[in-house]
Amino acid sequence: EPEVTQTPSHQVTQMGQEVILRCVPISNHLYFYWYRQILGQKVEFLVSFYNNEISEKSEIFDDQFSVERPDGSNFTLKIRSTKLEDSAMYFCASSAGQVLPGEQYFGPGTRLTVT
Amino acid sequence: RKEVEQDPGPFNVPEGATVAFNCTYSNSASQSFFWYRQDCRKEPKLLMSVYSSGNEDGRFTAQLNRASQYISLLIRDSKLSDSATYLCVVNGGDSSYKLIFGSGTRLLVRP
């Protein structure tokens, strides 16, 4: 069964450093997403990406964040200058193309710890 | 009002019990509705989409009431493996692809 994969599973970084989180969405999917979940809190939407551009983003997704699809398979989330409050689980998701928002499938997540 | 509201639980039930979860959402323009389950420190996994006519998948039945902005999930004959947090999820509004998650309801199924 096709699945979303993410690397690394755990990333520890110092405040102010840049991090890149990587995802490989399901191969025939056209829509890609990043969500985050701070420990003990609910899953929150960050950004959606379609046709090589951002289609929607939340207020969390400020200038410190960027996304890219550098090739035909990878989808990345970059945080330019990490803050302590960026510590969270980051989930990548993908969905097939459809008229209405369809079923999104999540990767196993990257746990980001900012010290 | 929270965008998606759920009873946090936990619901502690014996194996074989029937358990029901409820959820309300605030945005009447939402068009897509789902139940996900999440195990501790794992990713959300899609359990089922929820359709206006109601739908069933084995032991799981989901209902949607658009007028009341209310979604439910019924689990029959619960198994130990059903122990997880159940997340009510809706899309962010008309043509929005973002998913809005509830905080989840924790289910513990005991032997």
PDB file of C-alpha atoms in Angstrom, chain A residues 31 33 35 37 39 42-45 48 56 89 91 95-96 98-109 111, chain B residues 3-4 31-32 34 36 38 41-44 46 48-49 51 87 91-93 95-103:
ATOM      1  CA  TYR A  31      -1.906  18.036  -3.297  1.00  0.00           C
ATOM      2  CA  TYR A  33       0.382  19.614   3.009  1.00  0.00           C
ATOM      3  CA  TYR A  35       0.709  20.149   9.614  1.00  0.00           C
ATOM      4  CA  GLN A  37       1.253  19.066  16.459  1.00  0.00           C
ATOM      5  CA  LEU A  39       2.912  17.921  22.362  1.00  0.00           C
ATOM      6  CA  LYS A  42      -4.305  19.309  18.435  1.00  0.00           C
ATOM      7  CA  VAL A  43      -3.039  18.932  14.892  1.00  0.00           C
ATOM      8  CA  GLU A  44      -2.747  22.324  13.161  1.00  0.00           C
ATOM      9  CA  PHE A  45      -2.659  23.129   9.455  1.00  0.00           C
ATOM     10  CA  SER A  48      -1.123  23.378   1.267  1.00  0.00           C
ATOM     11  CA  GLU A  56      -3.395  28.099   1.235  1.00  0.00           C
ATOM     12  CA  MET A  89       5.792  16.958  15.495  1.00  0.00           C
ATOM     13  CA  PHE A  91       3.404  15.834   9.606  1.00  0.00           C
ATOM     14  CA  SER A  95      -4.166  13.774  -1.344  1.00  0.00           C
ATOM     15  CA  ALA A  96      -5.242  12.881  -4.855  1.00  0.00           C
ATOM     16  CA  GLN A  98     -10.354  16.079  -6.731  1.00  0.00           C
ATOM     17  CA  VAL A  99     -12.950  18.814  -6.855  1.00  0.00           C
ATOM     18  CA  LEU A 100     -13.665  18.844  -3.142  1.00  0.00           C
ATOM     19  CA  PRO A 101     -11.067  18.411  -0.401  1.00  0.00           C
ATOM     20  CA  GLY A 102     -10.555  14.702  -0.239  1.00  0.00           C
ATOM     21  CA  GLU A 103      -8.908  12.220   1.981  1.00  0.00           C
ATOM     22  CA  GLN A 104      -5.461  13.216   3.164  1.00  0.00           C
ATOM     23  CA  TYR A 105      -2.882  10.594   4.089  1.00  0.00           C
ATOM     24  CA  PHE A 106      -0.273  11.451   6.667  1.00  0.00           C
ATOM     25  CA  GLY A 107       3.354  10.486   6.994  1.00  0.00           C
ATOM     26  CA  PRO A 108       4.829   9.238  10.285  1.00  0.00           C
ATOM     27  CA  GLY A 109       6.090  12.703  11.177  1.00  0.00           C
ATOM     28  CA  ARG A 111       9.803  15.266  15.741  1.00  0.00           C
TER      29      ARG A 111
ATOM     30  CA  GLU B   3     -13.911  25.355  15.130  1.00  0.00           C
ATOM     31  CA  VAL B   4     -14.261  21.648  15.879  1.00  0.00           C
ATOM     32  CA  GLN B  31     -17.949  20.406   2.866  1.00  0.00           C
ATOM     33  CA  SER B  32     -15.722  17.465   3.771  1.00  0.00           C
ATOM     34  CA  PHE B  34     -13.690  12.746   8.348  1.00  0.00           C
ATOM     35  CA  TYR B  36      -9.176   9.921  11.930  1.00  0.00           C
ATOM     36  CA  GLN B  38      -4.313   8.700  16.322  1.00  0.00           C
ATOM     37  CA  ARG B  41       2.871   9.888  19.298  1.00  0.00           C
ATOM     38  CA  LYS B  42       1.885   8.579  15.866  1.00  0.00           C
ATOM     39  CA  GLU B  43       0.403  10.180  12.791  1.00  0.00           C
ATOM     40  CA  PRO B  44      -3.345  10.618  12.278  1.00  0.00           C
ATOM     41  CA  LEU B  46      -7.857   8.068   8.192  1.00  0.00           C
ATOM     42  CA  MET B  48     -13.447   7.023   7.329  1.00  0.00           C
ATOM     43  CA  SER B  49     -14.982   9.886   5.419  1.00  0.00           C
ATOM     44  CA  TYR B  51     -21.219  11.477   4.046  1.00  0.00           C
ATOM     45  CA  LEU B  87     -10.176  12.913  15.802  1.00  0.00           C
ATOM     46  CA  ASN B  91     -12.250  21.038   5.867  1.00  0.00           C
ATOM     47  CA  GLY B  92     -11.777  24.741   6.365  1.00  0.00           C
ATOM     48  CA  GLY B  93     -14.710  25.963   4.333  1.00  0.00           C
ATOM     49  CA  SER B  95     -13.200  24.962  -1.521  1.00  0.00           C
ATOM     50  CA  SER B  96     -10.626  25.003   1.266  1.00  0.00           C
ATOM     51  CA  TYR B  97      -8.217  22.082   1.283  1.00  0.00           C
ATOM     52  CA  LYS B  98      -6.990  22.651   4.805  1.00  0.00           C
ATOM     53  CA  LEU B  99      -8.182  20.229   7.445  1.00  0.00           C
ATOM     54  CA  ILE B 100      -9.272  21.476  10.847  1.00  0.00           C
ATOM     55  CA  PHE B 101      -8.850  18.953  13.621  1.00  0.00           C
ATOM     56  CA  GLY B 102     -10.703  18.588  16.858  1.00  0.00           C
ATOM     57  CA  SER B 103      -8.676  17.924  19.985  1.00  0.00           C
TER      58      SER B 103
END
